PDB file of C-alpha atoms and ligand atoms in Angstrom:
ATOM      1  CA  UNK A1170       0.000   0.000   0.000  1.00  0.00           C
ATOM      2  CA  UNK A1171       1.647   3.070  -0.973  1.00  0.00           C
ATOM      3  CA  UNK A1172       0.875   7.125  -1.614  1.00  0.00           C
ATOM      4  CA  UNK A1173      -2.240   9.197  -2.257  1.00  0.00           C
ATOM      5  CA  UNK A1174      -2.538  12.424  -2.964  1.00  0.00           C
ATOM      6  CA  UNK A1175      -4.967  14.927  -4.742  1.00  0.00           C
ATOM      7  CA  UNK A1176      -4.954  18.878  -4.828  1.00  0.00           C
ATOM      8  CA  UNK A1177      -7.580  21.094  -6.271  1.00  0.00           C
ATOM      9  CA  UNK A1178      -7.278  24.723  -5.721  1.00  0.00           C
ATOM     10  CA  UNK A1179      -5.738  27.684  -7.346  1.00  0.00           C
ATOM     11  CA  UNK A1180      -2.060  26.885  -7.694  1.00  0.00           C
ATOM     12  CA  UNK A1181      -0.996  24.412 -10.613  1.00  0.00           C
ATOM     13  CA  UNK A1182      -1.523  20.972  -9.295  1.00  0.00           C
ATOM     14  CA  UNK A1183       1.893  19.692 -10.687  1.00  0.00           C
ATOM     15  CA  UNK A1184       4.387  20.606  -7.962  1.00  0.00           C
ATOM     16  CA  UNK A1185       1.965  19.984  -5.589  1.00  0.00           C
ATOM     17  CA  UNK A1186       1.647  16.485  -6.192  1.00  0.00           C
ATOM     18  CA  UNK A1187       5.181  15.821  -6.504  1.00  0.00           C
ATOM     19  CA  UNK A1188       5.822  17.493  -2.981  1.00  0.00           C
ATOM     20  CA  UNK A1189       3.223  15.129  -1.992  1.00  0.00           C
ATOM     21  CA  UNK A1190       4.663  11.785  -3.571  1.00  0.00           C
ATOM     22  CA  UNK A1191       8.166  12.953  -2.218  1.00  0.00           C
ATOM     23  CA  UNK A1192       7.094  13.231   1.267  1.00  0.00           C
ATOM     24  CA  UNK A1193       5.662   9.592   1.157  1.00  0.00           C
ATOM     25  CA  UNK A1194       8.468   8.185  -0.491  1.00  0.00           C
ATOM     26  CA  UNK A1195       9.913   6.987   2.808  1.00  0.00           C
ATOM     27  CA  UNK A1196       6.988   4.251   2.910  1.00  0.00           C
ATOM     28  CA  UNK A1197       8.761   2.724  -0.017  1.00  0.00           C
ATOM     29  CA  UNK A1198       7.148   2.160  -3.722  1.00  0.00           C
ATOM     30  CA  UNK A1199       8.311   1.292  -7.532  1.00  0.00           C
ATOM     31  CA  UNK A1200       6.720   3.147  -9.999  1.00  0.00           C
ATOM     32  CA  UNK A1201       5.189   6.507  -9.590  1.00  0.00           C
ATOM     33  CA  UNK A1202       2.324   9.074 -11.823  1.00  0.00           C
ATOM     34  CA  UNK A1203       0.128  12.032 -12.271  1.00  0.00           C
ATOM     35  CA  UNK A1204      -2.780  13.109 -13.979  1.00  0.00           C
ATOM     36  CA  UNK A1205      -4.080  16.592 -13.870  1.00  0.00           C
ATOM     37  CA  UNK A1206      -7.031  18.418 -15.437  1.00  0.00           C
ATOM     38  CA  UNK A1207      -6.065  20.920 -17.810  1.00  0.00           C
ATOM     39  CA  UNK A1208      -8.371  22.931 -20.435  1.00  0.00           C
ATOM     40  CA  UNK A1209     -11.338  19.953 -20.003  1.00  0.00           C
ATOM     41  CA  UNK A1210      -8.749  17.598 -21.187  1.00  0.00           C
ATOM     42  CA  UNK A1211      -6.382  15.426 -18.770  1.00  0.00           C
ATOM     43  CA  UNK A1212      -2.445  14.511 -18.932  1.00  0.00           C
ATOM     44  CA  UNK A1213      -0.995  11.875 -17.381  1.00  0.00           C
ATOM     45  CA  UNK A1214       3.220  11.193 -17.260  1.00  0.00           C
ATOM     46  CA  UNK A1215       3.320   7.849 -15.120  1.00  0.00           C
ATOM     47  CA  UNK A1216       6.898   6.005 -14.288  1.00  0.00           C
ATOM     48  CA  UNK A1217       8.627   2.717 -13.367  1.00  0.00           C
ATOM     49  CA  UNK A1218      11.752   3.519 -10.890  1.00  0.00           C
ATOM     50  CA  UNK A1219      12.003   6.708  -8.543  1.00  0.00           C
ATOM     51  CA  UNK A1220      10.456   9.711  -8.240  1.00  0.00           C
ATOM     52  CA  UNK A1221      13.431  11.564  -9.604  1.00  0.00           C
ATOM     53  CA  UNK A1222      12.379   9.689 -13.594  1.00  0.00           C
ATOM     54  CA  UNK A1223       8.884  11.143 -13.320  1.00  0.00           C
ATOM     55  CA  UNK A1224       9.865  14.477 -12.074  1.00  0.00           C
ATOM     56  CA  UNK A1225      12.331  14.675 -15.023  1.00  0.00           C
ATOM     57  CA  UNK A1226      10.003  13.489 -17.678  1.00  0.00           C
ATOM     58  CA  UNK A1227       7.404  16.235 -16.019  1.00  0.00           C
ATOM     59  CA  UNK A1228       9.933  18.832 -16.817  1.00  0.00           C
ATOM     60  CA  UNK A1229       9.698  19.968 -20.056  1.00  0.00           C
ATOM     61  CA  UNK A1230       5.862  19.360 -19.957  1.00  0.00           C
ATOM     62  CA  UNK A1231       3.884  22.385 -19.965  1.00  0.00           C
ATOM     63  CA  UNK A1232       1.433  21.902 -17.120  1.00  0.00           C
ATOM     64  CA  UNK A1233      -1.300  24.779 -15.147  1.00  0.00           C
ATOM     65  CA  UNK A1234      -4.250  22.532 -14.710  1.00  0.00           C
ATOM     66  CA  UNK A1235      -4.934  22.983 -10.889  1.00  0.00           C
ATOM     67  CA  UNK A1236      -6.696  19.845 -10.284  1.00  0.00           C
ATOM     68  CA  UNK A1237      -4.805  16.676 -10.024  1.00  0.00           C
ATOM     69  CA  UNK A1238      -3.674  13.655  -8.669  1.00  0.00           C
ATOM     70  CA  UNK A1239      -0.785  11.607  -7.971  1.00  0.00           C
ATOM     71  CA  UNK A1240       0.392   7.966  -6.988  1.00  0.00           C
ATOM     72  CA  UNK A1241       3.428   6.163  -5.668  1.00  0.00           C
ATOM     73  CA  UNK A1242       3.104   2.231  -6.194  1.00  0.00           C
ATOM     74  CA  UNK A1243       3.728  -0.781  -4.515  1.00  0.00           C
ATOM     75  CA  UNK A1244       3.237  -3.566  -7.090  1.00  0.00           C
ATOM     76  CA  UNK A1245       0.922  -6.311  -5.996  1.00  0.00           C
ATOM     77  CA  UNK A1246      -1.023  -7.771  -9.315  1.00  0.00           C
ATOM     78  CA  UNK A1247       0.912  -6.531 -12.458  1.00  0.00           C
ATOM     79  CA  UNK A1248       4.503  -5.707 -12.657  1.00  0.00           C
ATOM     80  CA  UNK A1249       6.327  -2.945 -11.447  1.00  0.00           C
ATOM     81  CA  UNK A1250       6.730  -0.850 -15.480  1.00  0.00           C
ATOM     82  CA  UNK A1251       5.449   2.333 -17.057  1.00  0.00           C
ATOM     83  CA  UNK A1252       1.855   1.173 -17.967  1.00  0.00           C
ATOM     84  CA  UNK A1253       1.022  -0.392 -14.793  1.00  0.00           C
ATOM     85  CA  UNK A1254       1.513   2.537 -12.909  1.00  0.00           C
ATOM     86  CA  UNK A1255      -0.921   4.430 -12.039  1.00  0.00           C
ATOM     87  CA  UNK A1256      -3.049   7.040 -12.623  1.00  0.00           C
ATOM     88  CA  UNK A1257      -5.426   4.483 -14.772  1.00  0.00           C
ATOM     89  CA  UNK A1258      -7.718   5.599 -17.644  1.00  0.00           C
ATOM     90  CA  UNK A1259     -10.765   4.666 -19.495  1.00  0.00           C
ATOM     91  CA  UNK A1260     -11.661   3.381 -22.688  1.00  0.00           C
ATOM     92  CA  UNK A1261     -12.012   7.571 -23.630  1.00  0.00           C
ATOM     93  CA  UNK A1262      -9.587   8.676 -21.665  1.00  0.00           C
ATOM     94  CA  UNK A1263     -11.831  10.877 -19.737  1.00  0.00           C
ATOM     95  CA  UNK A1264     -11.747   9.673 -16.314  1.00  0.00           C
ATOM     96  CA  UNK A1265      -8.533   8.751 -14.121  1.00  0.00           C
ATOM     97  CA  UNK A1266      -8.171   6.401 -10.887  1.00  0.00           C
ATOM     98  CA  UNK A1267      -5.348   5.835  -8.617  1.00  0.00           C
ATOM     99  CA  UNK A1268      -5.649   3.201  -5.859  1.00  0.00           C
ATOM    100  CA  UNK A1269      -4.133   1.589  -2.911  1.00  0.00           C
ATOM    101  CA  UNK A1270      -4.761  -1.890  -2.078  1.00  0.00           C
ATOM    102  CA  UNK A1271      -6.207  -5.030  -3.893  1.00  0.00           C
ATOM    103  CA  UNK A1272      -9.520  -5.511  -5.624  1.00  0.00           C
ATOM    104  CA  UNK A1273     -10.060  -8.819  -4.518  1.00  0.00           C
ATOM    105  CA  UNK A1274     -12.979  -9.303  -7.191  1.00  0.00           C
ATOM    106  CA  UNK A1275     -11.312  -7.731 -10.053  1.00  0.00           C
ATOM    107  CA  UNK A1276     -11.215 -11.323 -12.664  1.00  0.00           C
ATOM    108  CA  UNK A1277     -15.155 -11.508 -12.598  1.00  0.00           C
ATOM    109  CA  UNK A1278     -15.495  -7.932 -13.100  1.00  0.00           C
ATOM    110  CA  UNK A1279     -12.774  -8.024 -15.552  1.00  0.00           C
ATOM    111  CA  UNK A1280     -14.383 -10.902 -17.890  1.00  0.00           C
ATOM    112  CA  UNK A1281     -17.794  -8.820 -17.171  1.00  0.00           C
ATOM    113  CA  UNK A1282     -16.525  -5.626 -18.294  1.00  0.00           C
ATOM    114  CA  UNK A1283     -14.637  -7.215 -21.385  1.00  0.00           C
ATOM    115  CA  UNK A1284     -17.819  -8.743 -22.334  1.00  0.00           C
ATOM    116  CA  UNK A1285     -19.593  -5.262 -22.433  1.00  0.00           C
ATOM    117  CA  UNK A1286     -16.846  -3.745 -24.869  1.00  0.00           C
ATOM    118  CA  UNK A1287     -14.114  -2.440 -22.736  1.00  0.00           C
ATOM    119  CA  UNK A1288     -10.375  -2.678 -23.079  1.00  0.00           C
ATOM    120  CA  UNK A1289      -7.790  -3.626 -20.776  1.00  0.00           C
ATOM    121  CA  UNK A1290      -3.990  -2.118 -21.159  1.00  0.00           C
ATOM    122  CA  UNK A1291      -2.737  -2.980 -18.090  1.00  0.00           C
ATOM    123  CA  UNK A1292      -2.429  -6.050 -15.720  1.00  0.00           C
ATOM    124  CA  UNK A1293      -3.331  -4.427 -12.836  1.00  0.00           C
ATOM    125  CA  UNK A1294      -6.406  -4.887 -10.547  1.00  0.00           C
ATOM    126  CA  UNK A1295      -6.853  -1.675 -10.350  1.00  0.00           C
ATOM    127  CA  UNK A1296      -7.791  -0.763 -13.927  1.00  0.00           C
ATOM    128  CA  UNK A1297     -11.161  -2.501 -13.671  1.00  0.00           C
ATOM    129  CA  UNK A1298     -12.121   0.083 -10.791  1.00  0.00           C
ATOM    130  CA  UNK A1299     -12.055   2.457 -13.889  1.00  0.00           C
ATOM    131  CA  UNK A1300     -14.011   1.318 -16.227  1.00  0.00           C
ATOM    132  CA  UNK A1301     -16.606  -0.073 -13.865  1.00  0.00           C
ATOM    133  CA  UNK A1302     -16.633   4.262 -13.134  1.00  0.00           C
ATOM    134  CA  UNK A1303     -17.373   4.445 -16.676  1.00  0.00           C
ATOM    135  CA  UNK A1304     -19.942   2.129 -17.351  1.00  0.00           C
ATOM    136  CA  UNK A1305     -21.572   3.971 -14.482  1.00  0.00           C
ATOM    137  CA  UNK A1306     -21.081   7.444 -15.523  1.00  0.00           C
ATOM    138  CA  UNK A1307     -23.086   5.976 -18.822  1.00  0.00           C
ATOM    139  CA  UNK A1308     -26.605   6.339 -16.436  1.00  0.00           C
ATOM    140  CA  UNK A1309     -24.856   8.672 -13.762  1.00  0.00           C
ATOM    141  CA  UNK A1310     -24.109  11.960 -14.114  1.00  0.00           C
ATOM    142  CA  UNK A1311     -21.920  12.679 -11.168  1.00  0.00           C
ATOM    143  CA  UNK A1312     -18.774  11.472 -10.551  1.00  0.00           C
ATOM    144  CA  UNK A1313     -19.614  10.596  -7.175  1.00  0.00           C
ATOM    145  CA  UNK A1314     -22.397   8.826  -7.989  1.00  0.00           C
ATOM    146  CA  UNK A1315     -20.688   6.917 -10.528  1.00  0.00           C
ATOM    147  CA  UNK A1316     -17.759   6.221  -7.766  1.00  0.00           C
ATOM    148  CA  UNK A1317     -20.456   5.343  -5.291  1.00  0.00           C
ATOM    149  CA  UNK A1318     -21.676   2.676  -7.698  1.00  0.00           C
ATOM    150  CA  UNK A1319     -18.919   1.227  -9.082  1.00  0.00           C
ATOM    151  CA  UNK A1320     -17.174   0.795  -5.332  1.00  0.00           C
ATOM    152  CA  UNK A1321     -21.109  -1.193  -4.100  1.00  0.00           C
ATOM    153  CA  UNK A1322     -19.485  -3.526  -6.599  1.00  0.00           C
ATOM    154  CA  UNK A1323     -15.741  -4.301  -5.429  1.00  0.00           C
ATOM    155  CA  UNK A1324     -14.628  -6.506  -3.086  1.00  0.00           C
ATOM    156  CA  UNK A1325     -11.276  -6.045  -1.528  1.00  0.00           C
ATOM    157  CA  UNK A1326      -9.526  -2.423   0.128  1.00  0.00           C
ATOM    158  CA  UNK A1327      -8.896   0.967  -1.378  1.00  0.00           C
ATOM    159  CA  UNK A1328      -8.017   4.479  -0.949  1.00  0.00           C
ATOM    160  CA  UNK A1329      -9.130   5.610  -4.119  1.00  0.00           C
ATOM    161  CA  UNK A1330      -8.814   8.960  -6.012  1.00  0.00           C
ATOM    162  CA  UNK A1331     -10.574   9.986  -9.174  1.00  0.00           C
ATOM    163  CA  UNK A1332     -10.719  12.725 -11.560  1.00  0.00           C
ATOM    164  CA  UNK A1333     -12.895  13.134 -15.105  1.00  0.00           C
ATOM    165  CA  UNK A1334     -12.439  15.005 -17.426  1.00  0.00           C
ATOM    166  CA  UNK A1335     -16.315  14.966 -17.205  1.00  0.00           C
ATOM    167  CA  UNK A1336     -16.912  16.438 -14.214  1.00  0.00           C
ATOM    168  CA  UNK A1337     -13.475  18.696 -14.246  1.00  0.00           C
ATOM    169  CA  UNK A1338     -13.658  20.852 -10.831  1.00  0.00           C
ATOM    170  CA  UNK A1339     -13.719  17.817  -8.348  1.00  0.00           C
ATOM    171  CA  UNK A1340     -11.559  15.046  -6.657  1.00  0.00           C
ATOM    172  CA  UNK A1341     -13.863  12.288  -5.470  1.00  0.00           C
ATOM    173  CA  UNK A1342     -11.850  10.052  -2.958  1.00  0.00           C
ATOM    174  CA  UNK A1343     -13.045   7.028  -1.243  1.00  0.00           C
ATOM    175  CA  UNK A1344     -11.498   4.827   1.286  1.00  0.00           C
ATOM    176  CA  UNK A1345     -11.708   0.432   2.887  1.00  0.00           C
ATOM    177  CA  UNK A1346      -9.007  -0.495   4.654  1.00  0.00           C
ATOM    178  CA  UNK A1347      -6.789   2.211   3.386  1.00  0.00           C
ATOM    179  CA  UNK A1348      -6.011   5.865   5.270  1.00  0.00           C
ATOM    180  CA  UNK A1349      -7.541   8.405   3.979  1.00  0.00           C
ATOM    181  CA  UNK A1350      -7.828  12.635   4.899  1.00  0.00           C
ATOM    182  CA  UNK A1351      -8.656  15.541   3.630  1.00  0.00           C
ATOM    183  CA  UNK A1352      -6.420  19.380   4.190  1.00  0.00           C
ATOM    184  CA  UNK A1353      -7.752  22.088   4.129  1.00  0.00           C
ATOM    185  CA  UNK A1354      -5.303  24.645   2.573  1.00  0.00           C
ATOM    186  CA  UNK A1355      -7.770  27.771   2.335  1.00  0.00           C
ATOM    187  CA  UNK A1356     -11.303  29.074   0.754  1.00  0.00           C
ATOM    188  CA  UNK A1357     -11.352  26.550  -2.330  1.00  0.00           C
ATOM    189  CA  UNK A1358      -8.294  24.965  -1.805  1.00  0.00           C
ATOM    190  CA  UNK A1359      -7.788  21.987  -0.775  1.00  0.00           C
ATOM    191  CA  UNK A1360      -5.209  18.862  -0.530  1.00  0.00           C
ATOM    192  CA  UNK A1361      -6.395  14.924  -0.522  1.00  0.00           C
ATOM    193  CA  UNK A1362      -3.473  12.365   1.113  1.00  0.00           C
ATOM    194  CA  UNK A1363      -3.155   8.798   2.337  1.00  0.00           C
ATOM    195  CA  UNK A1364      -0.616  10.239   4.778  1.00  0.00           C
ATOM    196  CA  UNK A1365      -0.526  13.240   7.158  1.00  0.00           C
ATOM    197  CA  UNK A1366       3.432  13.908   5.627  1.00  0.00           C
ATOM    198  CA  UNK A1367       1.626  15.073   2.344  1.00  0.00           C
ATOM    199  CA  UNK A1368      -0.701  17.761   4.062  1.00  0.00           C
ATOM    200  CA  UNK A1369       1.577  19.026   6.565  1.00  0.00           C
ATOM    201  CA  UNK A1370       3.065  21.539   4.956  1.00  0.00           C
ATOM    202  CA  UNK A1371       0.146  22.871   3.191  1.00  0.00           C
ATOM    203  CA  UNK A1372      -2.135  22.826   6.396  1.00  0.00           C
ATOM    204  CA  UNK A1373      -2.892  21.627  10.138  1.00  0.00           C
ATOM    205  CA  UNK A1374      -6.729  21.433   9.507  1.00  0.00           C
ATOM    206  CA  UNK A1375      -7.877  17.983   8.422  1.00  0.00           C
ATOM    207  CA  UNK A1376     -10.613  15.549   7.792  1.00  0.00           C
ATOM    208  CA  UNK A1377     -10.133  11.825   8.761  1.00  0.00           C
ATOM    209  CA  UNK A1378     -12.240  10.263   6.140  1.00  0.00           C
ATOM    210  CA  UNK A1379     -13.700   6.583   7.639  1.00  0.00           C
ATOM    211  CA  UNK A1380     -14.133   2.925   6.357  1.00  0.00           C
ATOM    212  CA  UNK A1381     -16.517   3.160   3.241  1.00  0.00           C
ATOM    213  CA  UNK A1382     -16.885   6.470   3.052  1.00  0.00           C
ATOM    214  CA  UNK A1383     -17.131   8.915  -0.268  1.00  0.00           C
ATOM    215  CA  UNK A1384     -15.567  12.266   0.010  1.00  0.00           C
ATOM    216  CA  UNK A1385     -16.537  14.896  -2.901  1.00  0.00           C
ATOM    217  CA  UNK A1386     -14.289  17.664  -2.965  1.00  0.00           C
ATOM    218  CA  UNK A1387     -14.786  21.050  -5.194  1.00  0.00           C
ATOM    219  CA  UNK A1388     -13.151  24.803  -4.544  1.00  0.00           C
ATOM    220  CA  UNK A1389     -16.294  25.169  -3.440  1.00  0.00           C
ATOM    221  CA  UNK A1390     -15.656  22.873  -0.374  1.00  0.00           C
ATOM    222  CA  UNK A1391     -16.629  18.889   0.744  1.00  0.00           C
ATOM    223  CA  UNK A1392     -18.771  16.369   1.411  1.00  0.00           C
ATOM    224  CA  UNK A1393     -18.994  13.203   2.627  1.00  0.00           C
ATOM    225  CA  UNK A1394     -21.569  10.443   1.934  1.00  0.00           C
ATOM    226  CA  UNK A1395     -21.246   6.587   3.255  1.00  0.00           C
ATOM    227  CA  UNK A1396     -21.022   3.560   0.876  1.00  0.00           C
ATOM    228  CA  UNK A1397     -25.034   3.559   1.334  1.00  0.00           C
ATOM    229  CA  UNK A1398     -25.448   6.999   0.847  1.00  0.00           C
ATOM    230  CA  UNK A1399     -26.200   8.812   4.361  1.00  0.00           C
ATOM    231  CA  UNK A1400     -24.878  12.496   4.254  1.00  0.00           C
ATOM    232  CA  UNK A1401     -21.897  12.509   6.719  1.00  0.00           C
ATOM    233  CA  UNK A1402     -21.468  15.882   8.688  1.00  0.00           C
ATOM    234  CA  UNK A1403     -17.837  15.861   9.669  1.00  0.00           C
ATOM    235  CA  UNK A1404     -15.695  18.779  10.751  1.00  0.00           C
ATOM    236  CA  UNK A1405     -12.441  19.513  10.913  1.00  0.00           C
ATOM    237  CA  UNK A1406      -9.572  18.581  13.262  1.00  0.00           C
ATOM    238  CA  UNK A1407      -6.165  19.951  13.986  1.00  0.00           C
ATOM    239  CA  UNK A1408      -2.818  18.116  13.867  1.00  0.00           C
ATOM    240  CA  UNK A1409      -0.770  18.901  16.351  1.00  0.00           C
ATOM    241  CA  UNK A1410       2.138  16.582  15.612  1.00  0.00           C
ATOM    242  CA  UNK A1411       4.933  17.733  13.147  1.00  0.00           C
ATOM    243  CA  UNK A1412       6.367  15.955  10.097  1.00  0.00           C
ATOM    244  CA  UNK A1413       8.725  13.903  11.689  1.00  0.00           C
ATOM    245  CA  UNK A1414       6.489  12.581  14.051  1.00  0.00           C
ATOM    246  CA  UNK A1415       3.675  11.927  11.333  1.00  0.00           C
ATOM    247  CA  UNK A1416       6.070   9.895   9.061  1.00  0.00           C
ATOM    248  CA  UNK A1417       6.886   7.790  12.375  1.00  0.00           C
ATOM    249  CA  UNK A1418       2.792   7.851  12.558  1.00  0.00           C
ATOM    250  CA  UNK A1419       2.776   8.546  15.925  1.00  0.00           C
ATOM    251  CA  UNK A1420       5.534   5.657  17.539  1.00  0.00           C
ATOM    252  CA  UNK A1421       8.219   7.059  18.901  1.00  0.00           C
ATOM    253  CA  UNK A1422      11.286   5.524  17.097  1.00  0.00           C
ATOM    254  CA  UNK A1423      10.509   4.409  12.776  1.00  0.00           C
ATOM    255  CA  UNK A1424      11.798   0.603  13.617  1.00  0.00           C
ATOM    256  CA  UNK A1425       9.156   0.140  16.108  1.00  0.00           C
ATOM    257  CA  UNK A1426       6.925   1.839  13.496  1.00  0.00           C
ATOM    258  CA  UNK A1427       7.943  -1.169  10.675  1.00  0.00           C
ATOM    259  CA  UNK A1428       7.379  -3.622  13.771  1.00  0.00           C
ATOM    260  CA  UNK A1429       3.629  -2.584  14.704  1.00  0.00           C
ATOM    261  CA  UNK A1430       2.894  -1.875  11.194  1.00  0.00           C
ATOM    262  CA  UNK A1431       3.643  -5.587  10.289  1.00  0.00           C
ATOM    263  CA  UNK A1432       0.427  -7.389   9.371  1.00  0.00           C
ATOM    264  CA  UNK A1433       1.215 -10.672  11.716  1.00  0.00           C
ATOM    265  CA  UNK A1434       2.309  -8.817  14.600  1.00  0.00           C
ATOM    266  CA  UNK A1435       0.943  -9.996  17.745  1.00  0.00           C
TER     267      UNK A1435
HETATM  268  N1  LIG B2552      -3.078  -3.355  -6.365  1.00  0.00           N
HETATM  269  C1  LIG B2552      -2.675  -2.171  -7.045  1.00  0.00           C
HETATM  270  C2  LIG B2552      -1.577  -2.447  -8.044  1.00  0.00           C
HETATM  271  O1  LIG B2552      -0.884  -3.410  -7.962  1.00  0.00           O
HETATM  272  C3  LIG B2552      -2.282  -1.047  -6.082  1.00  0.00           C
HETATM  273  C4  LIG B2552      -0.974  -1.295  -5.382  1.00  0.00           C
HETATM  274  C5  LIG B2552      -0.660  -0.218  -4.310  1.00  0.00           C
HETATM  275  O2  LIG B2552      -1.333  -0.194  -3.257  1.00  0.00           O
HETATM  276  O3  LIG B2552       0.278   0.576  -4.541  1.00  0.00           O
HETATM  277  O4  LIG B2552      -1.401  -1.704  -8.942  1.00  0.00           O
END
C-alpha cells in the first residue's frame, strides 16, 4: 500500500503532487504518476523507478491545470513498469483512478466488463475500478455517484482517487481499509493524502475520512456520503504533531513503526 494524494485549488496541481509523492516516499514504492485536469482535457506522465524519472520526464511538460492527482506504487497484481503505474484511464480517456490496495474481485469484473466492450492495457487490478466508473457514468451523471456505484461492486480495500475530465472541478476520494484525509489549505483549496506527511506543509486542519466512506471535494468545499449513501457531517480537526512525528505515525522511534505496522504482529 503506498501514496495518495490529490490537490484542487488555485495553484498548478503539478508541484503539488510531486511534494506530496516525495514526502511519502519513505513508505517505499516502484513506480510513480500524475494526472491533472487541464483545459477539459487530462495529462498523465506515469513512471517505473524513482520519483526523480517522473519528475524529469514532467519537466519539459507544460502543465497549469490545478486539479490533479498523484500515486506512488507498490506492485501487488501486475509488474512494477510504465503502464502499470498508475493514474489508470478509461476506454475515452476521460476519467482517471489511482488506488491503494487489492480488488479482490477484479477477474469476474474483468471478464464482465470485457464482455460489455471495454479494453484492458494494463495487468493491474486496479484498472477494472475504472471502467466499472465508466460504465456507471453511462446512467450517472456525477462522478460521485458513478464512484459510489462502481465501489457497491468491489470486493477487496482501497483508498481511491478519481478525476474526469467529465466532471473537471472535483476530486472524489473514497477509502476500505486504506487511510484516507482531507487538508484544508484555504477558501477553495484543498489537498487529498493517504498520509498526514503530504498535508503538513500545506495545512494543520484535516478531515479523517472513515471505512466506506465517499468524500466529494470542489473549490467550493466537501462532502462526505457513506457507501449507502447517508450524508456525513464531519468537521475539521487539527494536527498537532509535526512531520517527523507523522512519518513515524505517531511511535516514537521508525523501527518500532515497521514492527507494529507488520500485518502478523501480535
Ligand atoms: N493493487 C494495485 C496495483 O498493484 C495497487 C498497489 C498499491 O497499493 O500501490 O497496482
Amino acid at each position: 500500500m503506498c501514496g495518495i494524494v490529490g490537490y484542487i485549488g488555485k495553484s498548478p496541481a503539478k508541484p503539488i503532487l510531486l511534494e506530496g509523492l516525495k514526502r511519502m516516499e519513505y513508505r517505499g514504492y516502484d513506480s510513480a504518476g500524475i494526472a491533472v485536469i487541464q483545459d477539459s482535457n487530462a495529462k498523465t506522465c506515469k513512471k517505473a523507478g524513482k520519483l526523480g524519472e517522473l519528475a524529469s520526464v514532467l519537466q519539459d511538460k507544460e502543465l497549469r491545470g490545478s486539479v490533479g492527482i498523484g500515486h506512488t506504487r507498490w506492485a501487488t497484481h501486475g509488474v512494477p513498469n510504465d503502464v502499470n503505474a498508475h493514474p489508470h484511464t478509461d476506454c475515452k480517456n476521460e476519467i482517471y483512478v489511482i488506488h491503494n490496495g487489492i480488488i479482490e474481485n477484479f477477474q469476474s469484473l474483468k471478464e464482465r466488463l470485457h464482455k460489455a466492450g471495454h479494453t484492458f492495457v494494463t495487468e493491474t487490478d486496479t484498472e477494472v475500478l475504472v471502467h466499472l466508473i465508466e460504465e456507471h457514468m453511462k446512467t450517472k451523471k456525477a462522478l460521485e455517484v458513478a464512484v459510489q456505484g462502481a465501489l457497491r461492486e468491489v470486493v477487496g480495500t482501497y483508498g481511491v482517487a478519481v478525476v474526469s475530465t467529465l466532471d473537471p472541478e472535483k476530486i472524489v476520494a473514497a477509502r476500505l481499509g486504506s487511510p484516507l484525509m482531507l487538508g484544508i489549505i484555504g477558501k477553495g483549496e484543498f489537498i487529498v493524502a493517504s498520509d498526514a506527511t503530504a498535508i503538513l506543509p500545506h495545512t494543520r486542519e484535516v478531515v479523517y475520512l472513515e471505512e466506506r466512506e465517499i468524500l466529494t471535494v470542489t473549490p467550493k468545499g466537501y462532502t462526505i456520503k457513506t457507501l449507502g449513501n447517508k450524508s456525513v457531517k464531519r468537521e475539521s480537526n487539527r494536527i498537532e504533531w509535526d512531520t517527523t512525528q507523522a512519518e513515524k505515525n505517531g511511535y516514537p522511534h521508525f523501527m518500532l513503526k515497521e514492527i507494529m505496522e507488520q500485518p502478523e504482529v501480535i
